[in-house]
Coordinates of C-alpha atoms in Angstrom, one line a residue:
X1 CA 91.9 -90.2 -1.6
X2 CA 92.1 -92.5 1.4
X3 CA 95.0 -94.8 -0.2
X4 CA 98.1 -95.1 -1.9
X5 CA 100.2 -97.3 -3.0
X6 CA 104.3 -97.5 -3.8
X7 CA 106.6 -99.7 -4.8
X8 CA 109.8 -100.6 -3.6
X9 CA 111.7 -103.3 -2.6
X10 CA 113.3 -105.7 0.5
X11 CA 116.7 -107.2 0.5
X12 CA 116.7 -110.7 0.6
X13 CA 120.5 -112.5 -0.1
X14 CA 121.5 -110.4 -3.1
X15 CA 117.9 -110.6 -4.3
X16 CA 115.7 -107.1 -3.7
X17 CA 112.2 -108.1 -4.6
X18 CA 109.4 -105.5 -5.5
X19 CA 107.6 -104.3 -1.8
X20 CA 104.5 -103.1 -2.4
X21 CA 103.7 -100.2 0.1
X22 CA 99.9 -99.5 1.0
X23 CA 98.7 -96.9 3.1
X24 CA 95.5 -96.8 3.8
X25 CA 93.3 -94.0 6.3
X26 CA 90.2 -94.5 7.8
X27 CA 88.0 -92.6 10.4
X28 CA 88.7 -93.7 14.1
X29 CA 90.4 -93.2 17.0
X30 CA 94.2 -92.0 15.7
X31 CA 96.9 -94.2 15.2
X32 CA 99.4 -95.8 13.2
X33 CA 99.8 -100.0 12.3
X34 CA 102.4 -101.5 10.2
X35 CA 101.8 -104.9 9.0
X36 CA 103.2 -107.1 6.6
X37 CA 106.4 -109.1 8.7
X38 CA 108.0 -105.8 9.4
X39 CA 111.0 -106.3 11.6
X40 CA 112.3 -103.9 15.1
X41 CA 113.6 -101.3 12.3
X42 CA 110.6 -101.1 10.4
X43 CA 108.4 -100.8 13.0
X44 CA 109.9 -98.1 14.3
X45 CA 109.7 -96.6 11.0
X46 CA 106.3 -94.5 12.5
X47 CA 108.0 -92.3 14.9
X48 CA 110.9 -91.5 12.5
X49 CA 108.1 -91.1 9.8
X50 CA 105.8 -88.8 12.4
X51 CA 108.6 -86.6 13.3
X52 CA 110.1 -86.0 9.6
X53 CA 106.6 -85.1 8.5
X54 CA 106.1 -82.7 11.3
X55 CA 109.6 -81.0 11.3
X56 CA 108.7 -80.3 7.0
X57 CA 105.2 -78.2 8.2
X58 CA 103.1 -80.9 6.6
X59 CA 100.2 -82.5 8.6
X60 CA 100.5 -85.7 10.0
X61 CA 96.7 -87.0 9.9
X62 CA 95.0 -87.5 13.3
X63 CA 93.4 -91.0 12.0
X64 CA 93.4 -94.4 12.0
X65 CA 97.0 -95.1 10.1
X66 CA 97.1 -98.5 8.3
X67 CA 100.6 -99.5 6.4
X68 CA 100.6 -102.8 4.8
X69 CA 104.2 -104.2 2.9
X70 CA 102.6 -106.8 1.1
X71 CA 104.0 -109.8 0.3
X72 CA 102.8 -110.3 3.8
X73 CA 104.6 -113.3 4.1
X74 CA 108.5 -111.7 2.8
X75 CA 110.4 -110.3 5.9
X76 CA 111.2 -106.5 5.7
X77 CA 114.4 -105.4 7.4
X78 CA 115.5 -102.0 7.2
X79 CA 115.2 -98.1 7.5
X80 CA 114.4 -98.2 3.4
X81 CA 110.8 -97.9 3.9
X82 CA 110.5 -94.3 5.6
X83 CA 110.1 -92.4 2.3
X84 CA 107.6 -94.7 1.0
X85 CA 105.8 -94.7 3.9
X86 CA 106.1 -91.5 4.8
X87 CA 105.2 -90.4 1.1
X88 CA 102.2 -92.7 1.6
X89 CA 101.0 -90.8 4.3
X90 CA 100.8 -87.6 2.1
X91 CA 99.0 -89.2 -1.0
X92 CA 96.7 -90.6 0.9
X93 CA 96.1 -87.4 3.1
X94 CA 95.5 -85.6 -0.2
X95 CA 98.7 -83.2 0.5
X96 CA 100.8 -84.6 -2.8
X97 CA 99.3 -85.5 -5.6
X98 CA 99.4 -89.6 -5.9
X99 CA 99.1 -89.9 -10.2
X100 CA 102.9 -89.7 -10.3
X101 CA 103.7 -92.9 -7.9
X102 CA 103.2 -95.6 -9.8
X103 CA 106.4 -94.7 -12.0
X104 CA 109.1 -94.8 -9.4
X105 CA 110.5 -97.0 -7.0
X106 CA 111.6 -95.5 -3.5
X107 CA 113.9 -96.3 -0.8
X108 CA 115.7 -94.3 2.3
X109 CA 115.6 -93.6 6.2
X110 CA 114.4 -90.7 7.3
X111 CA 116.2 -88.5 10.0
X112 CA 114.0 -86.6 12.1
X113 CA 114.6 -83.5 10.5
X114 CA 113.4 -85.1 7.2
X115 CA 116.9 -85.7 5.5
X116 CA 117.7 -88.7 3.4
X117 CA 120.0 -91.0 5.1
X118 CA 121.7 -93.9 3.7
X119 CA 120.3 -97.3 3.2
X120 CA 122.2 -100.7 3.1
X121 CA 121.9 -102.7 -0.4
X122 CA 121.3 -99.9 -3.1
X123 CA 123.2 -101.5 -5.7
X124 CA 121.1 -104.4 -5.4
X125 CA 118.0 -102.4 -5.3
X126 CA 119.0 -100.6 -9.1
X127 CA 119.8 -104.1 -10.5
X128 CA 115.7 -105.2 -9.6
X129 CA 114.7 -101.6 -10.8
X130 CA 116.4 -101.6 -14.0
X131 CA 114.3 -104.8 -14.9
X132 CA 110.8 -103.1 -13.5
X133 CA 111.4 -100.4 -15.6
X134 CA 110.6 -97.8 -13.1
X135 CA 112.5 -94.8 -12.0
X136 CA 114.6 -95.1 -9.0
X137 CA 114.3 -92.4 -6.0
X138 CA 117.1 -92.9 -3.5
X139 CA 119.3 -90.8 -1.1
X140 CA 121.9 -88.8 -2.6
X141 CA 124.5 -90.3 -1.1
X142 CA 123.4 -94.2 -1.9
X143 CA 123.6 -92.6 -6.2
X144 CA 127.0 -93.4 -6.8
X145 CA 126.6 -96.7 -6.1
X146 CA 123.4 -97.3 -7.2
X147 CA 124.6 -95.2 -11.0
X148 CA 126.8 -98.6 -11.3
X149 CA 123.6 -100.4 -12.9
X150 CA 123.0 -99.7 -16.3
X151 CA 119.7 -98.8 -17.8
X152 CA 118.2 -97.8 -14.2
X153 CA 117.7 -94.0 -14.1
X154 CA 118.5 -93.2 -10.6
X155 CA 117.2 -89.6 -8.8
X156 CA 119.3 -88.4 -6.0
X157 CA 117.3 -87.0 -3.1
X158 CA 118.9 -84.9 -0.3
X159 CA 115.6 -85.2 1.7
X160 CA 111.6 -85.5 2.3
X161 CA 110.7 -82.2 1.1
X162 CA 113.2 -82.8 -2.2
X163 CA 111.4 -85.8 -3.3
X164 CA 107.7 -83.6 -2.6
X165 CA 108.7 -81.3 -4.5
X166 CA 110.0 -83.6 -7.5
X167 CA 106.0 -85.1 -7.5
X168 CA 104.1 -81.4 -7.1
X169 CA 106.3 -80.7 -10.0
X170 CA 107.8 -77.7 -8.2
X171 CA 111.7 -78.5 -8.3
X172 CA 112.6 -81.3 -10.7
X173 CA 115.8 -83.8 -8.9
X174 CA 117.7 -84.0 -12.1
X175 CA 118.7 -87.7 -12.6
X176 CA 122.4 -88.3 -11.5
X177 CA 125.3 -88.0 -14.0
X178 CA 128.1 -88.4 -12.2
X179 CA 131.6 -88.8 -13.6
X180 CA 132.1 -92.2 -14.1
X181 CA 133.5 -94.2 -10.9
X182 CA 137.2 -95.5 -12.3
X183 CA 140.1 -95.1 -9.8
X184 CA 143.3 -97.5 -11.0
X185 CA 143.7 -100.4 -8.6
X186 CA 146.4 -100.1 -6.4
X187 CA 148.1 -103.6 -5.2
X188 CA 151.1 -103.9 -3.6
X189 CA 153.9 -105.2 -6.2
X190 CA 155.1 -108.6 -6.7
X191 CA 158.8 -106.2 -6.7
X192 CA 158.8 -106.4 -2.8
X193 CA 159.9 -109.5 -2.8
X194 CA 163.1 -110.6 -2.5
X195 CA 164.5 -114.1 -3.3
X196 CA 161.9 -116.8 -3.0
X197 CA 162.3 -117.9 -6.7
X198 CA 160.2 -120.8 -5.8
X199 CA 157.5 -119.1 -4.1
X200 CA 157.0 -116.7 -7.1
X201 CA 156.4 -119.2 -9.9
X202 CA 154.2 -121.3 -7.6
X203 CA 152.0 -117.5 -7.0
X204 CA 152.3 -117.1 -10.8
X205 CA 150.7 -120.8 -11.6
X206 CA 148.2 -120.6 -8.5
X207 CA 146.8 -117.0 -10.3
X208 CA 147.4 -118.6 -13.6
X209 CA 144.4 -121.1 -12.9
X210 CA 143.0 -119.8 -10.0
X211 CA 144.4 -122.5 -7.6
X212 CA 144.1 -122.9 -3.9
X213 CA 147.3 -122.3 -2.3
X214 CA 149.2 -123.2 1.0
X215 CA 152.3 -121.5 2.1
X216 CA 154.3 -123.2 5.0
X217 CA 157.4 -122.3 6.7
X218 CA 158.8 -120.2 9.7
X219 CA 157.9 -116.9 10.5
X220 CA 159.4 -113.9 8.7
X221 CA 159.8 -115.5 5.2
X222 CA 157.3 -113.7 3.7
X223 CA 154.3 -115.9 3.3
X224 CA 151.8 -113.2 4.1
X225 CA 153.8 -110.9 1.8
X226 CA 153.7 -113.1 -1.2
X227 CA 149.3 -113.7 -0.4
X228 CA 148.8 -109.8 -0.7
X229 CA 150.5 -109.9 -3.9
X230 CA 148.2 -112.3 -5.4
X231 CA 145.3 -109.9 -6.5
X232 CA 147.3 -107.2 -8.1
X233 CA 148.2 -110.6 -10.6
X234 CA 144.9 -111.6 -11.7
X235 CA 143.5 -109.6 -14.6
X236 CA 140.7 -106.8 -14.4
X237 CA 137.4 -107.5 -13.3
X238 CA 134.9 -107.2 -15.9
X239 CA 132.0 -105.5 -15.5
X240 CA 129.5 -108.7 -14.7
X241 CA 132.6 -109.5 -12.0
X242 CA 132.7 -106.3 -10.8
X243 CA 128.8 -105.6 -10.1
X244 CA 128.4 -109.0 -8.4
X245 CA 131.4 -108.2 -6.4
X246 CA 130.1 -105.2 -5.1
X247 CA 126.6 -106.0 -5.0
X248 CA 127.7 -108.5 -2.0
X249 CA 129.5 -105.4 -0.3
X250 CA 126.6 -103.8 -0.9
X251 CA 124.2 -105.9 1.0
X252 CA 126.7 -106.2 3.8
X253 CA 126.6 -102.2 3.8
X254 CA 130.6 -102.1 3.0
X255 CA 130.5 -101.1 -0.7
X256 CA 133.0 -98.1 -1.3
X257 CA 132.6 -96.2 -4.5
X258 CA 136.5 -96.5 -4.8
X259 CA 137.1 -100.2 -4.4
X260 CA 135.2 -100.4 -7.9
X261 CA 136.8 -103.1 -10.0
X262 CA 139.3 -103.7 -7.2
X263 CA 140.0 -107.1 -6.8
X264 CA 138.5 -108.1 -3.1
X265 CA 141.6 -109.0 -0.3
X266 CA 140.0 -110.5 2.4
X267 CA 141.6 -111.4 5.5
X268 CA 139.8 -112.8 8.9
X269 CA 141.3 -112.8 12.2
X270 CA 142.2 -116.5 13.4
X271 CA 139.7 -116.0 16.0
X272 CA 136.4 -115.4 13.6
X273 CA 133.6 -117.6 14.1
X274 CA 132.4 -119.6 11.6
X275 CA 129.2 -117.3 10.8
X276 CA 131.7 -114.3 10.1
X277 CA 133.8 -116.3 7.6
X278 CA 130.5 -118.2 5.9
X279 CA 128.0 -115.9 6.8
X280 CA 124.9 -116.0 8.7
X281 CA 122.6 -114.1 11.7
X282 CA 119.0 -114.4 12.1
X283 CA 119.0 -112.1 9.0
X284 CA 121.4 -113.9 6.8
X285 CA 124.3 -111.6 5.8
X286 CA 127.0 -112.3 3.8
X287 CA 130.4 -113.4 5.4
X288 CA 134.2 -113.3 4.6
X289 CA 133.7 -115.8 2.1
X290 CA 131.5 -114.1 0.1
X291 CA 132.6 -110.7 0.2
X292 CA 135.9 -112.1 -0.8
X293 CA 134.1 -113.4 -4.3
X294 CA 136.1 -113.1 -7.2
X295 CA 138.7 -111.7 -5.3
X296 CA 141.6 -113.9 -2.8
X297 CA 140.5 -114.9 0.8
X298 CA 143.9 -115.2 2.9
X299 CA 144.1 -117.4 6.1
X300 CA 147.1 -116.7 8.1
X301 CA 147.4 -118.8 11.2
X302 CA 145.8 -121.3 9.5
X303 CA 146.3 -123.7 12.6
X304 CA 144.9 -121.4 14.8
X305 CA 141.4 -121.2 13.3
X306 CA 138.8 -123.1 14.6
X307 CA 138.3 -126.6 13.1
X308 CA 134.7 -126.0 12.9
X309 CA 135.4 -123.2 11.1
X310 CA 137.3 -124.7 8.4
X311 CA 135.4 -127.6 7.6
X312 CA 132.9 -124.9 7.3
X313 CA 134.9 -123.6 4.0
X314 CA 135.0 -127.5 2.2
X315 CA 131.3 -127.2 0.5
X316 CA 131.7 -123.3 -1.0
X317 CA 135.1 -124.4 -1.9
X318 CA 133.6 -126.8 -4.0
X319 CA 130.5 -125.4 -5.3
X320 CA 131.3 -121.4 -5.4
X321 CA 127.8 -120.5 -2.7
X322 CA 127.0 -120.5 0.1
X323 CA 123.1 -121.5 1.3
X324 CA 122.7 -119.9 4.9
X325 CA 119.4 -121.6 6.3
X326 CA 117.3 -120.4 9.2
X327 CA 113.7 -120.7 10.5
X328 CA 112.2 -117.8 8.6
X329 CA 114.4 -117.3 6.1
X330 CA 116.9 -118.8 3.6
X331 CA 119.8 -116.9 1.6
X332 CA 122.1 -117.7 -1.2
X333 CA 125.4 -115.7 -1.5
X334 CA 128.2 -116.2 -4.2
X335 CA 131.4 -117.6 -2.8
X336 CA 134.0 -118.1 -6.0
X337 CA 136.8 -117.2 -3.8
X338 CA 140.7 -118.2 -4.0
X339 CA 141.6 -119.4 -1.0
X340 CA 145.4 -118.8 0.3
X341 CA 146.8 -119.8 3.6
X342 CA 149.6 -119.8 5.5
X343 CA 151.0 -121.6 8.6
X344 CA 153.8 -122.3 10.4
X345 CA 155.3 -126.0 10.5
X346 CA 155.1 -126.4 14.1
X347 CA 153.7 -124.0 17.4
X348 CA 156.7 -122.7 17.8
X349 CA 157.5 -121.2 13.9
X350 CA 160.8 -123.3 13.9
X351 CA 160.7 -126.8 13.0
X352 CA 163.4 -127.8 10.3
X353 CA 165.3 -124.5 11.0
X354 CA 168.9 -124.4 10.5
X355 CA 169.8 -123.2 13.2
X356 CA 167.9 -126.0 15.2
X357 CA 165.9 -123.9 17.7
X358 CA 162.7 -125.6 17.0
X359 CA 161.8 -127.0 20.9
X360 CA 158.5 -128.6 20.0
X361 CA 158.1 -132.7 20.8
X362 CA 156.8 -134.8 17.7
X363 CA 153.7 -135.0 19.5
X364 CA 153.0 -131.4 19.8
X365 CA 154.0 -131.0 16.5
X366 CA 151.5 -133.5 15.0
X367 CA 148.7 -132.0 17.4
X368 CA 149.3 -129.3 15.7
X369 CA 149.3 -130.1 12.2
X370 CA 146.1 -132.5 12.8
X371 CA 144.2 -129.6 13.6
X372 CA 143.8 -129.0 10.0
X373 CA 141.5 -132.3 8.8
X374 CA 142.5 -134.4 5.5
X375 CA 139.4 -132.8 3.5
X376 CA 140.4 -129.7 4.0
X377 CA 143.8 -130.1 2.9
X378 CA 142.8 -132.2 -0.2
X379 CA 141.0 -129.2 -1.5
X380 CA 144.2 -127.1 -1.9
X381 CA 145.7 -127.8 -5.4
X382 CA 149.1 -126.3 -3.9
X383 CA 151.4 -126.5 -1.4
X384 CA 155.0 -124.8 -0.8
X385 CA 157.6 -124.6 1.5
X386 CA 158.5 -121.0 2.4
X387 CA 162.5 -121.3 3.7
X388 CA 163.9 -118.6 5.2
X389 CA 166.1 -116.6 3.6
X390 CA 170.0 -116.5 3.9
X391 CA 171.5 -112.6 5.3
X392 CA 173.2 -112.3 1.8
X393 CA 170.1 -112.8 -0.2
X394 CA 168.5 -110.4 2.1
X395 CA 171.2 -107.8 1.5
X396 CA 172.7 -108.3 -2.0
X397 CA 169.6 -109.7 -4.1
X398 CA 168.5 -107.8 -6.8
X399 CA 164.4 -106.4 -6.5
X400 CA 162.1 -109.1 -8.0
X401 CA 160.3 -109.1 -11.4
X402 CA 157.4 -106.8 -10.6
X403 CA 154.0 -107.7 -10.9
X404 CA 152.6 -105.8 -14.3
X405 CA 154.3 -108.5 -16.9
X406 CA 153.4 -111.4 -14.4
X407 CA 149.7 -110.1 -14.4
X408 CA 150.4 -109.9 -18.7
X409 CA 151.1 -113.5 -18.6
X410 CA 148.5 -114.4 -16.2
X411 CA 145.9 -112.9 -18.1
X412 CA 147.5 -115.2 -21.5
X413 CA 146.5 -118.1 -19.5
X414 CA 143.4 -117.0 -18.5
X415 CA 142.7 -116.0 -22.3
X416 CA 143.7 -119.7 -23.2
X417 CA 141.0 -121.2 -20.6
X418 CA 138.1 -119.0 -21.6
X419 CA 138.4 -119.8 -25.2
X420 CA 139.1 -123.6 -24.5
X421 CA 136.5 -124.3 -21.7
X422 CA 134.8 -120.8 -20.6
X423 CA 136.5 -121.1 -16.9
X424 CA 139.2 -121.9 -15.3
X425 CA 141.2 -124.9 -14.4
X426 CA 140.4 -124.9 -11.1
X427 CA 136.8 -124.9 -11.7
X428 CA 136.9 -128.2 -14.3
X429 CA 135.0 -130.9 -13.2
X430 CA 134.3 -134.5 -14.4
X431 CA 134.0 -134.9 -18.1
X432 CA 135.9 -131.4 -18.9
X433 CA 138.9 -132.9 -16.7
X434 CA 138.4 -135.6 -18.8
X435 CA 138.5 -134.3 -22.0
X436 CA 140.8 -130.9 -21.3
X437 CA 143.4 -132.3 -18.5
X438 CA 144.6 -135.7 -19.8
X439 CA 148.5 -136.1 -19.8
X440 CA 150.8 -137.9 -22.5
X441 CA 152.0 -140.8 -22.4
X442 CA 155.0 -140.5 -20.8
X443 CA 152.8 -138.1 -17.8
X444 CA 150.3 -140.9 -17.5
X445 CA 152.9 -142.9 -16.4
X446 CA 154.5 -140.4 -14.2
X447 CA 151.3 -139.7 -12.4
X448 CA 150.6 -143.1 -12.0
X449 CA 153.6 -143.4 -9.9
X450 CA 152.9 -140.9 -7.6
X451 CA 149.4 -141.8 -7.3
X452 CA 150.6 -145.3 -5.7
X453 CA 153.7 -143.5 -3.7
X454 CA 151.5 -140.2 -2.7
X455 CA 148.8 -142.1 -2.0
X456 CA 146.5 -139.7 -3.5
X457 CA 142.9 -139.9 -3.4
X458 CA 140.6 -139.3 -6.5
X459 CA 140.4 -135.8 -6.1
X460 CA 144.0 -135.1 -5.3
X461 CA 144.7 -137.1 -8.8
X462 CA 142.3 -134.7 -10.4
X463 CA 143.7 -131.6 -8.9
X464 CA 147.1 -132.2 -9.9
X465 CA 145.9 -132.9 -13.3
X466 CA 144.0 -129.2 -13.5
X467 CA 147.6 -127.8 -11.7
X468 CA 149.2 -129.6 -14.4
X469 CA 147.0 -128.1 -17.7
X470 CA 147.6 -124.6 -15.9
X471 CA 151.3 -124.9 -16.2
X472 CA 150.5 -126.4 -19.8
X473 CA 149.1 -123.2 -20.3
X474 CA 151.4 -121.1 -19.0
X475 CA 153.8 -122.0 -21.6
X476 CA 151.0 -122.4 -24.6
X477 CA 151.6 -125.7 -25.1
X478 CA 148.7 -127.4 -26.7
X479 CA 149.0 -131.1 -24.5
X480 CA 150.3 -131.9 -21.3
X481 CA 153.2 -133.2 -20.8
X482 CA 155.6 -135.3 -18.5
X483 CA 157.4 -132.0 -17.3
X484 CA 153.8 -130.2 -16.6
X485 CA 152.4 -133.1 -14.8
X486 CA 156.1 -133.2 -12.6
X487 CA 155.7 -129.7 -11.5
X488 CA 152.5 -130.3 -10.8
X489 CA 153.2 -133.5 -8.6
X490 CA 156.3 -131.4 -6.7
X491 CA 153.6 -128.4 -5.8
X492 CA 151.8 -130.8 -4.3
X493 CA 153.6 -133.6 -3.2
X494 CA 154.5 -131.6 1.0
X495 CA 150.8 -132.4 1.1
X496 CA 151.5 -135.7 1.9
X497 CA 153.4 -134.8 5.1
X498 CA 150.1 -133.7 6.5
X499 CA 147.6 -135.9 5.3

C-alpha cells in the first residue's frame, strides 16, 4: 500500500476542524513534501518526523514522500501533525497495518526520540471528536484535559512506538479513566476587608447582576482588594461555563487541570497593547478579554492604559466576542467578561484628601481624567468612591461579613434572572429592558429627574434601569421601585464628574 490516510484536526478560534492527513509514496528520487497551507512548524514537521522514526528502528522509506493536509485552503499551525504524519509514513510503507486508521483521530509533536509531547488546544480538539464519533489518540499528558469532554473516548499515548503498538494489536493504550478533575475554588474572602460599608454592597449588586464596575479614590483604600474578591462571589460555573472557559485557555495553551471551574481573574499590566487585551497575531489567539470569559477582567491604573487600548474594549463590552480579522484568516473568541477598574482621582493619588496634599493643577487633573473617553465610561453601570479609611477603623473595626453568604445571596439573584429572562441584567437589551426593568410610578419620576440633572444619554438611562432591577432583585421584590431606582441613580451619579 502506497497511501494512507488520517484524520485529525487544525485549530482555528475555538473551532478544530477535521484535517485530513494523506501520505502518499511513489518511486523517484527521495524526498519529503508537505503541502496543504502548512505553516514554519508544520513544515518542519519532516525532520522531527525522520528522526523519531529512525531513533524507534523503523525504516524511513528512501522515496519520493508526498503529505497532503487537505483542506488545502485551511491554514495548519502546529506540532499536532507529527503522529499522523509520521504514522502515515508507516501505513503507507507497509510497516503498520493501515485497516485500523480510519477509526481514530490523532494529534501530538514528536520529540526526536519518538516521545509524545504536548500539543496546544486539546480540549478543543475532544469537543470536534466527540461529534465525529471517532476515537481520540493524544499525548498523555494533553488527557486530562482532553477527558473534560464527554462522550469522546480519549487514548493516552506516552510515545510513537505506544500508539504502533496500540494498531499491530500488540499492547492495547487502555482509554483514560482518570479521577475526576474537582479541586474547590479557592478565592480570597470578602472577610479581608475592613470598613468600606459602601464599597461592599456596591461589589454585592455589581456580582448580583453582573455589572461593570469602577472604583475611584486614593491609593491604599483597597480598591484592588475589593476587585479580587469579586469572583469568589459569583456562583459556580456550570459545566457548559466551565468547558468554554477553558476551551479558550486551551487554545491559548494556558489551560491548567486545576483551575477547572475556577472563576477566571484576569489582570493586564497598564502597559499591554491592545492585541494582548483583545487578542490578535498573524495567527489570531485569544487575548485578556477572552480568557477572562465568564470570569472578572480587572483594570488597575485604568488612566494609565492606552486610549487605543480601551476603546478597543467598547464593542466586546457590548456584544460578548470578539472578531479578530487578518489577511488569511479570521477568528471569533467569546468575550462575556465583567469588567472592574480602578483609578486614582488625579496623577498624584490625592485629590479631595483630607489632609490636602493633593499638588495637581485643575488642568493636569482633567488631562488626566480625559484620558478615559465618554464611551467608555457610559459602558460602566457603576461607579464608587473608595475614601480612605480613618486609623480607628483600621485598628478597632470588626472583620467583614465573609464572602460564602454574600455568594448565597448572589446566586438568589442570579436564580431570580434566569427563571425571569434566562440572563442577566446586565446583558438585557431593548424590548426585555422594556418589559423586565420599568420603574413605578413614583421611580419614573425620580429617574426622569436625574435624567435632565445627570444629563444621561440613552444608554446611561437604560443601564441605571438594569442596576436598578438588580437591586430589585436583591431584595425579591417583584417591581421596581423609587428606592431601587435611587440606589441605582447614587452608584452612578460620580459618573457625571467625568463625562
Amino acid at each position: 500500500m502506497s497511501l494512507a490516510v488520517l484524520k485529525s484536526r487544525a485549530l482555528v478560534g475555538l473551532q478544530a476542524p477535521e484535517v485530513c492527513v494523506e501520505v502518499h509514496l511513489a518511486n523517484g528520487l527521495p524526498a519529503f513534501t508537505l503541502v496543504g497551507l502548512p505553516d514554519v512548524e508544520v513544515r518542519e514537521a519532516r525532520d522531527r518526523v525522520r528522526a523519531a522514526l529512525q531513533t524507534g528502528q523503523f525504516e524511513f522509506p528512501q522515496r519520493r514522500i508526498t503529505v497532503n493536509l487537505a483542506p488545502a485552503d485551511l491554514p495548519k499551525e502546529g506540532g499536532c501533525f507529527d503522529l499522523p504524519i509520521a504514522l502515515g509514513i508507516l501505513a503507507a510503507s507497509g510497516q503498520i497495518p493501515g485497516d485500523k486508521l480510519g477509526a481514530f483521530e490523532f494529534a501530538g509533536e514528536l520529540s526526536l526520540t519518538g516521545e509524545l509531547r504536548p500539543v496546544r488546544g486539546a480540549l478543543a480538539l475532544a469537543r470536534q471528536a466527540a461529534n465525529s464519533g471517532r476515537t481520540l489518540i493524544l499525548p498523555a499528558v494533553n488527557a486530562a484535559e482532553a477527558a473534560l469532554v464527554k462522550g469522546v473516548t480519549i487514548l493516552p499515548a506516552a510515545s510513537l512506538l505506544a500508539v504502533v503498538a496500540h494498531l499491530c494489536g500488540h499492547t492495547v493504550i487502555a482509554p483514560y479513566a482518570g479521577e475526576a478533575l474537582f479541586h474547590a475554588p479557592a478565592y480570597p474572602d470578602l472577610a479581608d476587608v475592613k470598613g468600606q460599608v459602601q464599597a461592599r454592597r456596591t461589589l454585592e449588586v455589581a456580582a448580583s447582576g453582573q455589572h461593570s464596575l469602577l472604583f475611584y479614590g486614593p491609593p491604599g483604600t483597597g480598591k484592588s482588594m475589593l476587585a479580587q474578591r469579586l469572583p469568589g462571589l459569583l456562583p459556580p460555573m456550570d459545566d457548559d461555563e466551565a468547558l468554554e472557559s477553558a476551551a479558550v485557555h486551551s487554545v491559548e495553551g494556558g489551560f491548567r487541570p486545576e483551575r477547572w471551574r475556577l472563576r477566571p481573574m484576569r489582570a493586564p499590566h497598564h502597559s499591554a497593547s491592545a492585541a494582548a487585551l483583545v487578542g490578535g497575531g498573524s495567527t489570531p489567539r485569544p487575548g485578556e478579554i477572552s480568557l477572562a470569559h465568564n470570569g472578572v477582567l480587572f483594570l488597575d491604573e485604568l488612566p494609565e492604559f492606552d486610549r487605543r487600548v480601551l476603546e478597543a474594549l467598547r464593542e466586546p463590552l457590548e456584544t460578548g466576542h470578539i472578531t479578530i480579522s487578518r489577511a488569511a484568516r479570521r477568528a471569533e473568541f467569546p468575550a462575556r467578561f465583567q469588567l472592574v477598574a480602578a483609578m486614582n482621582p488625579c496623577p498624584c493619588g490625592y485629590h479631595g484628601h483630607p489632609d490636602g496634599r493633593c499638588r495637581c493643577t485643575p488642568d493636569q487633573i482633567s488631562r488626566y481624567r480625559g484620558k478615559l473617553s465618554g464611551p467608555l465610561l457610559d459602558r460602566i453601570d457603576l461607579l464608587l468612591e473608595v475614601p480612605a479609611l480613618a486609623v480607628s477603623d483600621l485598628q478597632s473595626a470588626p472583620a467583614g461579613e465573609p464572602s460564602a453568604p454574600v455568594r448565597e445571596r448572589v446566586a438568589q439573584s442570579w436564580a431570580i434572572q434566569l427563571a425571569r429572562q434566562g440572563k442577566p441584567n446586565a446583558r438585557l437589551a431593548g424590548a426585555e429592558i422594556e418589559a423586565w426593568c420599568q420603574p413605578d410610578p413614583s421611580g419614573a419620576k425620580l429617574l426622569a429627574t436625574a435624567i435632565e440633572r445627570l444629563r444621561l444619554s440613552a444608554r446611561g438611562y437604560h443601564r441605571i434601569l438594569k442596576v436598578a432591577r438588580t437591586i430589585a432583585d436583591m431584595s425579591a421584590a417583584k417591581h421596581v421601585g423609587a428606592a431601587h431606582v435611587a440606589e441605582a441613580i447614587q452608584s452612578r451619579r460620580g459618573l457625571s464628574e467625568f463625562i
